[in-house]
């Protein structure tokens, strides 16, 4: 059996990632996904005429279903992203020591702009 050095791949002798190696970027396709996507695309290239004629025979509801299914193979899935924005006035002025510096700067600029006394 031939031994392959894994040092060039950012792994130690046991095959684990070494420190500082971020690995595959988030949401990037792995090798298997890339291969399947490519093979499916090649298969469909030769069958596009058949697929189109079958698609045209479908009822409208099934056409929409078909398109949603096919698009899922070529488009990344949508993910919800939640951004929590704190409201500095939510807890009243008594909690000002927990405010972010940007919130304090905003308060000072409003104070200066409107000459609040």
Tab-separated table of N, CA, C and O in Angstrom, residues 2-117:
chain	number	residue	atom	x	y	z
A	2	UNK	N	0.586	2.187	-0.864
A	2	UNK	CA	1.382	3.401	-0.994
A	2	UNK	C	0.935	4.421	0.057
A	2	UNK	O	-0.242	4.668	0.228
A	3	UNK	N	1.903	5.016	0.761
A	3	UNK	CA	1.608	6.030	1.765
A	3	UNK	C	1.651	7.393	1.103
A	3	UNK	O	2.603	7.720	0.400
A	4	UNK	N	0.600	8.173	1.326
A	4	UNK	CA	0.517	9.514	0.747
A	4	UNK	C	0.678	10.519	1.867
A	4	UNK	O	0.021	10.424	2.898
A	5	UNK	N	1.568	11.481	1.660
A	5	UNK	CA	1.769	12.531	2.661
A	5	UNK	C	0.560	13.449	2.667
A	5	UNK	O	0.104	13.901	1.611
A	6	UNK	N	0.029	13.696	3.844
A	6	UNK	CA	-1.136	14.580	3.949
A	6	UNK	C	-0.748	15.994	4.348
A	6	UNK	O	-1.598	16.849	4.501
A	7	UNK	N	0.561	16.257	4.507
A	7	UNK	CA	1.011	17.578	4.930
A	7	UNK	C	0.594	18.662	3.952
A	7	UNK	O	0.289	19.784	4.343
A	8	UNK	N	0.554	18.322	2.657
A	8	UNK	CA	0.188	19.322	1.654
A	8	UNK	C	-1.299	19.652	1.666
A	8	UNK	O	-1.722	20.588	1.028
A	9	UNK	N	-2.069	18.867	2.357
A	9	UNK	CA	-3.508	19.086	2.376
A	9	UNK	C	-3.989	19.712	3.676
A	9	UNK	O	-5.167	19.712	3.972
A	10	UNK	N	-3.062	20.219	4.498
A	10	UNK	CA	-3.446	20.878	5.741
A	10	UNK	C	-3.904	19.922	6.818
A	10	UNK	O	-4.694	20.279	7.680
A	11	UNK	N	-3.412	18.672	6.767
A	11	UNK	CA	-3.796	17.669	7.756
A	11	UNK	C	-2.543	17.105	8.423
A	11	UNK	O	-1.466	17.099	7.838
A	12	UNK	N	-2.695	16.611	9.636
A	12	UNK	CA	-1.572	15.970	10.312
A	12	UNK	C	-1.508	14.499	9.914
A	12	UNK	O	-2.274	14.031	9.064
A	13	UNK	N	-0.605	13.735	10.511
A	13	UNK	CA	-0.416	12.331	10.133
A	13	UNK	C	-1.645	11.470	10.403
A	13	UNK	O	-1.858	10.460	9.750
A	14	UNK	N	-2.472	11.870	11.379
A	14	UNK	CA	-3.673	11.084	11.670
A	14	UNK	C	-4.847	11.475	10.770
A	14	UNK	O	-5.923	10.897	10.864
A	15	UNK	N	-4.643	12.477	9.908
A	15	UNK	CA	-5.693	12.884	8.978
A	15	UNK	C	-6.550	14.019	9.464
A	15	UNK	O	-7.454	14.474	8.767
A	16	UNK	N	-6.282	14.525	10.671
A	16	UNK	CA	-7.069	15.642	11.203
A	16	UNK	C	-6.533	16.960	10.663
A	16	UNK	O	-5.338	17.089	10.387
A	17	UNK	N	-7.424	17.948	10.527
A	17	UNK	CA	-6.989	19.262	10.076
A	17	UNK	C	-6.037	19.874	11.095
A	17	UNK	O	-6.241	19.765	12.297
A	18	UNK	N	-4.994	20.504	10.604
A	18	UNK	CA	-4.050	21.180	11.484
A	18	UNK	C	-4.622	22.533	11.883
A	18	UNK	O	-5.539	23.050	11.236
A	19	UNK	N	-4.091	23.113	12.944
A	19	UNK	CA	-4.602	24.405	13.393
A	19	UNK	C	-4.333	25.462	12.326
A	19	UNK	O	-3.309	25.428	11.642
A	20	UNK	N	-5.244	26.374	12.193
A	20	UNK	CA	-5.121	27.426	11.195
A	20	UNK	C	-5.704	27.054	9.845
A	20	UNK	O	-5.804	27.879	8.965
A	21	UNK	N	-6.108	25.800	9.659
A	21	UNK	CA	-6.703	25.376	8.403
A	21	UNK	C	-8.214	25.541	8.530
A	21	UNK	O	-8.848	24.829	9.300
A	22	UNK	N	-8.791	26.477	7.788
A	22	UNK	CA	-10.225	26.714	7.933
A	22	UNK	C	-11.104	25.647	7.299
A	22	UNK	O	-12.298	25.602	7.531
A	23	UNK	N	-10.537	24.789	6.468
A	23	UNK	CA	-11.348	23.767	5.802
A	23	UNK	C	-12.142	24.356	4.647
A	23	UNK	O	-11.832	25.421	4.136
A	24	UNK	N	-13.163	23.664	4.249
A	24	UNK	CA	-13.994	24.099	3.130
A	24	UNK	C	-14.843	25.290	3.561
A	24	UNK	O	-15.412	25.292	4.646
A	25	UNK	N	-14.940	26.329	2.722
A	25	UNK	CA	-15.750	27.496	3.084
A	25	UNK	C	-17.215	27.121	3.297
A	25	UNK	O	-17.724	26.214	2.635
A	26	UNK	N	-17.907	27.816	4.188
A	26	UNK	CA	-19.330	27.533	4.424
A	26	UNK	C	-20.142	27.683	3.137
A	26	UNK	O	-19.856	28.543	2.315
A	27	UNK	N	-21.118	26.841	2.965
A	27	UNK	CA	-22.058	26.826	1.841
A	27	UNK	C	-21.425	26.443	0.514
A	27	UNK	O	-22.085	26.493	-0.511
A	28	UNK	N	-20.143	26.078	0.494
A	28	UNK	CA	-19.539	25.650	-0.765
A	28	UNK	C	-19.852	24.174	-0.982
A	28	UNK	O	-19.979	23.401	-0.046
A	29	UNK	N	-19.983	23.814	-2.249
A	29	UNK	CA	-20.344	22.436	-2.585
A	29	UNK	C	-19.151	21.516	-2.371
A	29	UNK	O	-18.012	21.881	-2.658
A	30	UNK	N	-19.410	20.317	-1.871
A	30	UNK	CA	-18.330	19.354	-1.746
A	30	UNK	C	-18.143	18.647	-3.086
A	30	UNK	O	-18.893	18.848	-4.034
A	31	UNK	N	-17.134	17.811	-3.177
A	31	UNK	CA	-16.790	17.143	-4.442
A	31	UNK	C	-17.945	16.301	-4.977
A	31	UNK	O	-18.246	16.338	-6.167
A	32	UNK	N	-18.621	15.568	-4.108
A	32	UNK	CA	-19.730	14.728	-4.543
A	32	UNK	C	-20.858	15.580	-5.120
A	32	UNK	O	-21.410	15.261	-6.179
A	33	UNK	N	-21.191	16.671	-4.453
A	33	UNK	CA	-22.248	17.553	-4.961
A	33	UNK	C	-21.874	18.118	-6.328
A	33	UNK	O	-22.715	18.206	-7.224
A	34	UNK	N	-20.610	18.502	-6.491
A	34	UNK	CA	-20.166	19.045	-7.775
A	34	UNK	C	-20.276	17.993	-8.872
A	34	UNK	O	-20.745	18.283	-9.982
A	35	UNK	N	-19.850	16.755	-8.565
A	35	UNK	CA	-19.910	15.680	-9.557
A	35	UNK	C	-21.351	15.362	-9.956
A	35	UNK	O	-21.660	15.210	-11.135
A	36	UNK	N	-22.238	15.263	-8.980
A	36	UNK	CA	-23.643	14.957	-9.264
A	36	UNK	C	-24.268	16.065	-10.096
A	36	UNK	O	-24.974	15.811	-11.072
A	37	UNK	N	-23.987	17.310	-9.711
A	37	UNK	CA	-24.540	18.446	-10.451
A	37	UNK	C	-24.056	18.422	-11.898
A	37	UNK	O	-24.829	18.643	-12.833
A	38	UNK	N	-22.775	18.131	-12.100
A	38	UNK	CA	-22.216	18.091	-13.454
A	38	UNK	C	-22.843	16.955	-14.262
A	38	UNK	O	-23.248	17.142	-15.406
A	39	UNK	N	-22.940	15.761	-13.676
A	39	UNK	CA	-23.508	14.617	-14.389
A	39	UNK	C	-24.981	14.836	-14.712
A	39	UNK	O	-25.444	14.484	-15.801
A	40	UNK	N	-25.710	15.416	-13.771
A	40	UNK	CA	-27.126	15.708	-14.022
A	40	UNK	C	-27.262	16.714	-15.159
A	40	UNK	O	-28.116	16.564	-16.043
A	41	UNK	N	-26.421	17.725	-15.158
A	41	UNK	CA	-26.440	18.715	-16.237
A	41	UNK	C	-26.136	18.103	-17.581
A	41	UNK	O	-26.798	18.391	-18.584
A	42	UNK	N	-25.122	17.231	-17.630
A	42	UNK	CA	-24.764	16.556	-18.887
A	42	UNK	C	-25.892	15.650	-19.359
A	42	UNK	O	-26.198	15.581	-20.553
A	43	UNK	N	-26.529	14.936	-18.433
A	43	UNK	CA	-27.637	14.058	-18.781
A	43	UNK	C	-28.791	14.869	-19.373
A	43	UNK	O	-29.362	14.517	-20.404
A	44	UNK	N	-29.109	15.983	-18.693
A	44	UNK	CA	-30.239	16.794	-19.148
A	44	UNK	C	-29.959	17.510	-20.463
A	44	UNK	O	-30.887	17.771	-21.231
A	45	UNK	N	-28.686	17.814	-20.748
A	45	UNK	CA	-28.365	18.473	-22.022
A	45	UNK	C	-28.848	17.654	-23.202
A	45	UNK	O	-29.401	18.190	-24.156
A	46	UNK	N	-28.653	16.358	-23.130
A	46	UNK	CA	-29.083	15.488	-24.226
A	46	UNK	C	-30.576	15.231	-24.224
A	46	UNK	O	-31.127	14.727	-25.196
A	47	UNK	N	-31.254	15.550	-23.155
A	47	UNK	CA	-32.682	15.246	-23.017
A	47	UNK	C	-33.550	16.507	-22.964
A	47	UNK	O	-34.732	16.414	-22.686
A	48	UNK	N	-32.963	17.670	-23.203
A	48	UNK	CA	-33.729	18.908	-23.054
A	48	UNK	C	-34.984	18.937	-23.920
A	48	UNK	O	-36.040	19.385	-23.472
A	49	UNK	N	-34.878	18.456	-25.130
A	49	UNK	CA	-36.048	18.467	-26.004
A	49	UNK	C	-37.151	17.581	-25.427
A	49	UNK	O	-38.331	17.971	-25.403
A	50	UNK	N	-36.775	16.398	-24.940
A	50	UNK	CA	-37.758	15.494	-24.336
A	50	UNK	C	-38.362	16.108	-23.074
A	50	UNK	O	-39.574	16.031	-22.857
A	51	UNK	N	-37.514	16.690	-22.253
A	51	UNK	CA	-37.985	17.293	-21.006
A	51	UNK	C	-38.933	18.451	-21.313
A	51	UNK	O	-39.985	18.590	-20.683
A	52	UNK	N	-38.587	19.255	-22.314
A	52	UNK	CA	-39.440	20.393	-22.665
A	52	UNK	C	-40.801	19.930	-23.173
A	52	UNK	O	-41.834	20.488	-22.777
A	53	UNK	N	-40.844	18.912	-24.017
A	53	UNK	CA	-42.138	18.454	-24.542
A	53	UNK	C	-42.985	17.831	-23.426
A	53	UNK	O	-44.207	18.013	-23.399
A	54	UNK	N	-42.347	17.109	-22.482
A	54	UNK	CA	-43.091	16.569	-21.341
A	54	UNK	C	-43.585	17.696	-20.433
A	54	UNK	O	-44.709	17.647	-19.934
A	55	UNK	N	-42.751	18.705	-20.241
A	55	UNK	CA	-43.124	19.859	-19.412
A	55	UNK	C	-44.362	20.558	-19.981
A	55	UNK	O	-45.279	20.909	-19.240
A	56	UNK	N	-44.398	20.738	-21.289
A	56	UNK	CA	-45.524	21.434	-21.918
A	56	UNK	C	-46.838	20.673	-21.769
A	56	UNK	O	-47.910	21.273	-21.809
A	57	UNK	N	-46.775	19.358	-21.561
A	57	UNK	CA	-47.979	18.551	-21.388
A	57	UNK	C	-48.507	18.568	-19.953
A	57	UNK	O	-49.614	18.114	-19.687
A	58	UNK	N	-47.711	19.079	-19.020
A	58	UNK	CA	-48.117	19.100	-17.608
A	58	UNK	C	-49.187	20.140	-17.337
A	58	UNK	O	-49.206	21.192	-17.982
A	59	UNK	N	-50.080	19.892	-16.362
A	59	UNK	CA	-51.003	20.939	-15.919
A	59	UNK	C	-50.200	22.069	-15.256
A	59	UNK	O	-49.079	21.854	-14.785
A	60	UNK	N	-50.767	23.265	-15.213
A	60	UNK	CA	-50.049	24.432	-14.682
A	60	UNK	C	-49.497	24.193	-13.276
A	60	UNK	O	-48.371	24.578	-12.978
A	61	UNK	N	-50.286	23.578	-12.403
A	61	UNK	CA	-49.850	23.338	-11.025
A	61	UNK	C	-48.598	22.463	-11.008
A	61	UNK	O	-47.657	22.715	-10.274
A	62	UNK	N	-48.570	21.444	-11.856
A	62	UNK	CA	-47.415	20.551	-11.909
A	62	UNK	C	-46.210	21.216	-12.576
A	62	UNK	O	-45.067	20.888	-12.268
A	63	UNK	N	-46.467	22.164	-13.483
A	63	UNK	CA	-45.357	22.906	-14.088
A	63	UNK	C	-44.619	23.704	-13.017
A	63	UNK	O	-43.391	23.731	-12.994
A	64	UNK	N	-45.378	24.350	-12.138
A	64	UNK	CA	-44.758	25.125	-11.057
A	64	UNK	C	-43.956	24.212	-10.134
A	64	UNK	O	-42.828	24.537	-9.747
A	65	UNK	N	-44.524	23.054	-9.794
A	65	UNK	CA	-43.817	22.091	-8.940
A	65	UNK	C	-42.513	21.638	-9.599
A	65	UNK	O	-41.470	21.570	-8.960
A	66	UNK	N	-42.603	21.330	-10.887
A	66	UNK	CA	-41.429	20.876	-11.630
A	66	UNK	C	-40.329	21.935	-11.608
A	66	UNK	O	-39.167	21.630	-11.336
A	67	UNK	N	-40.702	23.173	-11.892
A	67	UNK	CA	-39.710	24.249	-11.918
A	67	UNK	C	-39.057	24.441	-10.554
A	67	UNK	O	-37.846	24.627	-10.461
A	68	UNK	N	-39.856	24.379	-9.489
A	68	UNK	CA	-39.287	24.519	-8.144
A	68	UNK	C	-38.306	23.397	-7.834
A	68	UNK	O	-37.268	23.620	-7.222
A	69	UNK	N	-38.637	22.193	-8.248
A	69	UNK	CA	-37.746	21.056	-8.018
A	69	UNK	C	-36.442	21.208	-8.798
A	69	UNK	O	-35.358	20.994	-8.266
A	70	UNK	N	-36.533	21.568	-10.057
A	70	UNK	CA	-35.345	21.687	-10.899
A	70	UNK	C	-34.462	22.843	-10.426
A	70	UNK	O	-33.241	22.702	-10.348
A	71	UNK	N	-35.064	23.957	-10.096
A	71	UNK	CA	-34.295	25.131	-9.651
A	71	UNK	C	-33.504	24.811	-8.394
A	71	UNK	O	-32.384	25.295	-8.214
A	72	UNK	N	-34.031	23.954	-7.534
A	72	UNK	CA	-33.338	23.635	-6.285
A	72	UNK	C	-31.984	22.954	-6.529
A	72	UNK	O	-31.122	22.985	-5.665
A	73	UNK	N	-31.787	22.381	-7.703
A	73	UNK	CA	-30.505	21.749	-8.009
A	73	UNK	C	-29.462	22.749	-8.508
A	73	UNK	O	-28.269	22.466	-8.523
A	74	UNK	N	-29.912	23.916	-8.928
A	74	UNK	CA	-28.983	24.863	-9.532
A	74	UNK	C	-28.840	26.167	-8.753
A	74	UNK	O	-27.948	26.950	-9.038
A	75	UNK	N	-29.710	26.388	-7.794
A	75	UNK	CA	-29.658	27.618	-7.004
A	75	UNK	C	-29.386	27.260	-5.544
A	75	UNK	O	-29.890	26.258	-5.056
A	76	UNK	N	-28.612	28.091	-4.846
A	76	UNK	CA	-28.406	27.819	-3.414
A	76	UNK	C	-29.706	27.993	-2.652
A	76	UNK	O	-30.559	28.801	-3.031
A	77	UNK	N	-29.863	27.221	-1.590
A	77	UNK	CA	-31.081	27.322	-0.788
A	77	UNK	C	-31.077	28.622	0.000
A	77	UNK	O	-30.056	29.044	0.513
A	78	UNK	N	-32.239	29.228	0.085
A	78	UNK	CA	-32.372	30.471	0.840
A	78	UNK	C	-32.363	30.146	2.325
A	78	UNK	O	-32.974	29.181	2.777
A	79	UNK	N	-31.641	30.936	3.061
A	79	UNK	CA	-31.567	30.743	4.508
A	79	UNK	C	-32.023	32.008	5.201
A	79	UNK	O	-31.780	33.107	4.725
A	80	UNK	N	-32.691	31.829	6.323
A	80	UNK	CA	-33.105	32.979	7.115
A	80	UNK	C	-31.910	33.508	7.890
A	80	UNK	O	-31.126	32.747	8.439
A	81	UNK	N	-31.786	34.813	7.908
A	81	UNK	CA	-30.736	35.455	8.685
A	81	UNK	C	-31.420	36.424	9.637
A	81	UNK	O	-32.210	37.264	9.218
A	82	UNK	N	-31.145	36.251	10.909
A	82	UNK	CA	-31.736	37.125	11.909
A	82	UNK	C	-30.669	38.074	12.429
A	82	UNK	O	-29.594	37.641	12.842
A	83	UNK	N	-30.970	39.349	12.371
A	83	UNK	CA	-30.058	40.362	12.891
A	83	UNK	C	-30.750	41.009	14.077
A	83	UNK	O	-31.832	41.587	13.943
A	84	UNK	N	-30.129	40.878	15.207
A	84	UNK	CA	-30.721	41.442	16.413
A	84	UNK	C	-30.142	42.828	16.628
A	84	UNK	O	-28.949	43.000	16.812
A	85	UNK	N	-30.980	43.821	16.546
A	85	UNK	CA	-30.557	45.206	16.740
A	85	UNK	C	-31.094	45.658	18.074
A	85	UNK	O	-32.286	45.618	18.327
A	86	UNK	N	-30.209	46.061	18.924
A	86	UNK	CA	-30.657	46.498	20.245
A	86	UNK	C	-31.226	47.903	20.164
A	86	UNK	O	-30.798	48.721	19.365
A	87	UNK	N	-32.189	48.157	20.968
A	87	UNK	CA	-32.780	49.489	21.083
A	87	UNK	C	-32.237	50.102	22.371
A	87	UNK	O	-32.566	49.650	23.462
A	88	UNK	N	-31.414	51.137	22.256
A	88	UNK	CA	-30.783	51.687	23.454
A	88	UNK	C	-31.779	52.273	24.444
A	88	UNK	O	-31.484	52.376	25.621
A	89	UNK	N	-32.958	52.641	23.990
A	89	UNK	CA	-33.938	53.251	24.893
A	89	UNK	C	-34.870	52.207	25.514
A	89	UNK	O	-35.719	52.536	26.327
A	90	UNK	N	-34.704	50.957	25.099
A	90	UNK	CA	-35.594	49.888	25.563
A	90	UNK	C	-35.597	49.764	27.091
A	90	UNK	O	-36.623	49.565	27.703
A	91	UNK	N	-34.447	49.866	27.695
A	91	UNK	CA	-34.348	49.706	29.146
A	91	UNK	C	-34.243	51.037	29.879
A	91	UNK	O	-33.928	51.077	31.058
A	92	UNK	N	-34.477	52.117	29.183
A	92	UNK	CA	-34.432	53.436	29.818
A	92	UNK	C	-33.009	53.946	29.938
A	92	UNK	O	-32.042	53.273	29.630
A	93	UNK	N	-32.886	55.177	30.379
A	93	UNK	CA	-31.572	55.808	30.461
A	93	UNK	C	-30.740	55.268	31.615
A	93	UNK	O	-29.548	55.455	31.659
A	94	UNK	N	-31.349	54.590	32.557
A	94	UNK	CA	-30.612	54.074	33.712
A	94	UNK	C	-29.591	53.021	33.302
A	94	UNK	O	-28.610	52.802	33.991
A	95	UNK	N	-29.791	52.399	32.159
A	95	UNK	CA	-28.912	51.330	31.708
A	95	UNK	C	-27.864	51.820	30.706
A	95	UNK	O	-27.356	51.041	29.914
A	96	UNK	N	-27.525	53.094	30.731
A	96	UNK	CA	-26.635	53.659	29.717
A	96	UNK	C	-25.240	53.027	29.722
A	96	UNK	O	-24.551	53.068	28.721
A	97	UNK	N	-24.823	52.445	30.825
A	97	UNK	CA	-23.495	51.838	30.860
A	97	UNK	C	-23.416	50.586	29.984
A	97	UNK	O	-22.328	50.129	29.647
A	98	UNK	N	-24.554	50.041	29.565
A	98	UNK	CA	-24.553	48.865	28.693
A	98	UNK	C	-24.736	49.245	27.225
A	98	UNK	O	-24.735	48.369	26.372
A	99	UNK	N	-24.892	50.513	26.930
A	99	UNK	CA	-25.089	50.954	25.550
A	99	UNK	C	-23.804	50.767	24.755
A	99	UNK	O	-22.697	50.911	25.263
A	100	UNK	N	-23.966	50.513	23.471
A	100	UNK	CA	-22.824	50.440	22.562
A	100	UNK	C	-22.304	51.857	22.327
A	100	UNK	O	-23.050	52.835	22.429
A	101	UNK	N	-21.041	51.962	22.000
A	101	UNK	CA	-20.433	53.280	21.765
A	101	UNK	C	-21.154	54.006	20.637
A	101	UNK	O	-21.369	55.215	20.710
A	102	UNK	N	-21.566	53.266	19.595
A	102	UNK	CA	-22.267	53.904	18.470
A	102	UNK	C	-23.597	54.511	18.920
A	102	UNK	O	-23.999	55.573	18.439
A	103	UNK	N	-24.287	53.846	19.865
A	103	UNK	CA	-25.547	54.393	20.379
A	103	UNK	C	-25.301	55.663	21.178
A	103	UNK	O	-26.069	56.623	21.104
A	104	UNK	N	-24.232	55.668	21.961
A	104	UNK	CA	-23.891	56.861	22.743
A	104	UNK	C	-23.536	58.025	21.824
A	104	UNK	O	-23.954	59.167	22.054
A	105	UNK	N	-22.779	57.739	20.764
A	105	UNK	CA	-22.438	58.801	19.798
A	105	UNK	C	-23.693	59.352	19.131
A	105	UNK	O	-23.809	60.549	18.907
A	106	UNK	N	-24.639	58.471	18.810
A	106	UNK	CA	-25.894	58.908	18.208
A	106	UNK	C	-26.653	59.821	19.164
A	106	UNK	O	-27.166	60.878	18.770
A	107	UNK	N	-26.718	59.458	20.424
A	107	UNK	CA	-27.403	60.272	21.415
A	107	UNK	C	-26.745	61.645	21.536
A	107	UNK	O	-27.428	62.677	21.572
A	108	UNK	N	-25.416	61.671	21.547
A	108	UNK	CA	-24.691	62.945	21.646
A	108	UNK	C	-24.955	63.794	20.413
A	108	UNK	O	-25.212	65.008	20.526
A	109	UNK	N	-24.939	63.192	19.221
A	109	UNK	CA	-25.176	63.969	18.003
A	109	UNK	C	-26.603	64.515	17.960
A	109	UNK	O	-26.828	65.640	17.516
A	110	UNK	N	-27.564	63.724	18.430
A	110	UNK	CA	-28.949	64.230	18.490
A	110	UNK	C	-29.065	65.374	19.491
A	110	UNK	O	-29.747	66.369	19.247
A	111	UNK	N	-28.366	65.223	20.601
A	111	UNK	CA	-28.360	66.264	21.627
A	111	UNK	C	-27.802	67.563	21.055
A	111	UNK	O	-28.380	68.644	21.234
A	112	UNK	N	-26.685	67.458	20.326
A	112	UNK	CA	-26.062	68.644	19.736
A	112	UNK	C	-26.924	69.216	18.616
A	112	UNK	O	-27.053	70.430	18.482
A	113	UNK	N	-27.518	68.362	17.808
A	113	UNK	CA	-28.323	68.820	16.660
A	113	UNK	C	-29.561	69.589	17.114
A	113	UNK	O	-29.902	70.618	16.560
A	114	UNK	N	-30.234	69.068	18.114
A	114	UNK	CA	-31.476	69.690	18.550
A	114	UNK	C	-31.314	70.534	19.813
A	114	UNK	O	-32.289	71.008	20.355
A	115	UNK	N	-30.069	70.709	20.228
A	115	UNK	CA	-29.765	71.520	21.407
A	115	UNK	C	-30.642	71.180	22.588
A	115	UNK	O	-31.259	72.044	23.207
A	116	UNK	N	-30.731	69.889	22.857
A	116	UNK	CA	-31.551	69.406	23.960
A	116	UNK	C	-30.841	69.760	25.267
A	116	UNK	O	-29.659	69.536	25.429
A	117	UNK	N	-31.612	70.362	26.201
A	117	UNK	CA	-31.008	70.765	27.480
A	117	UNK	C	-31.664	70.035	28.608
A	117	UNK	O	-32.750	69.623	28.638
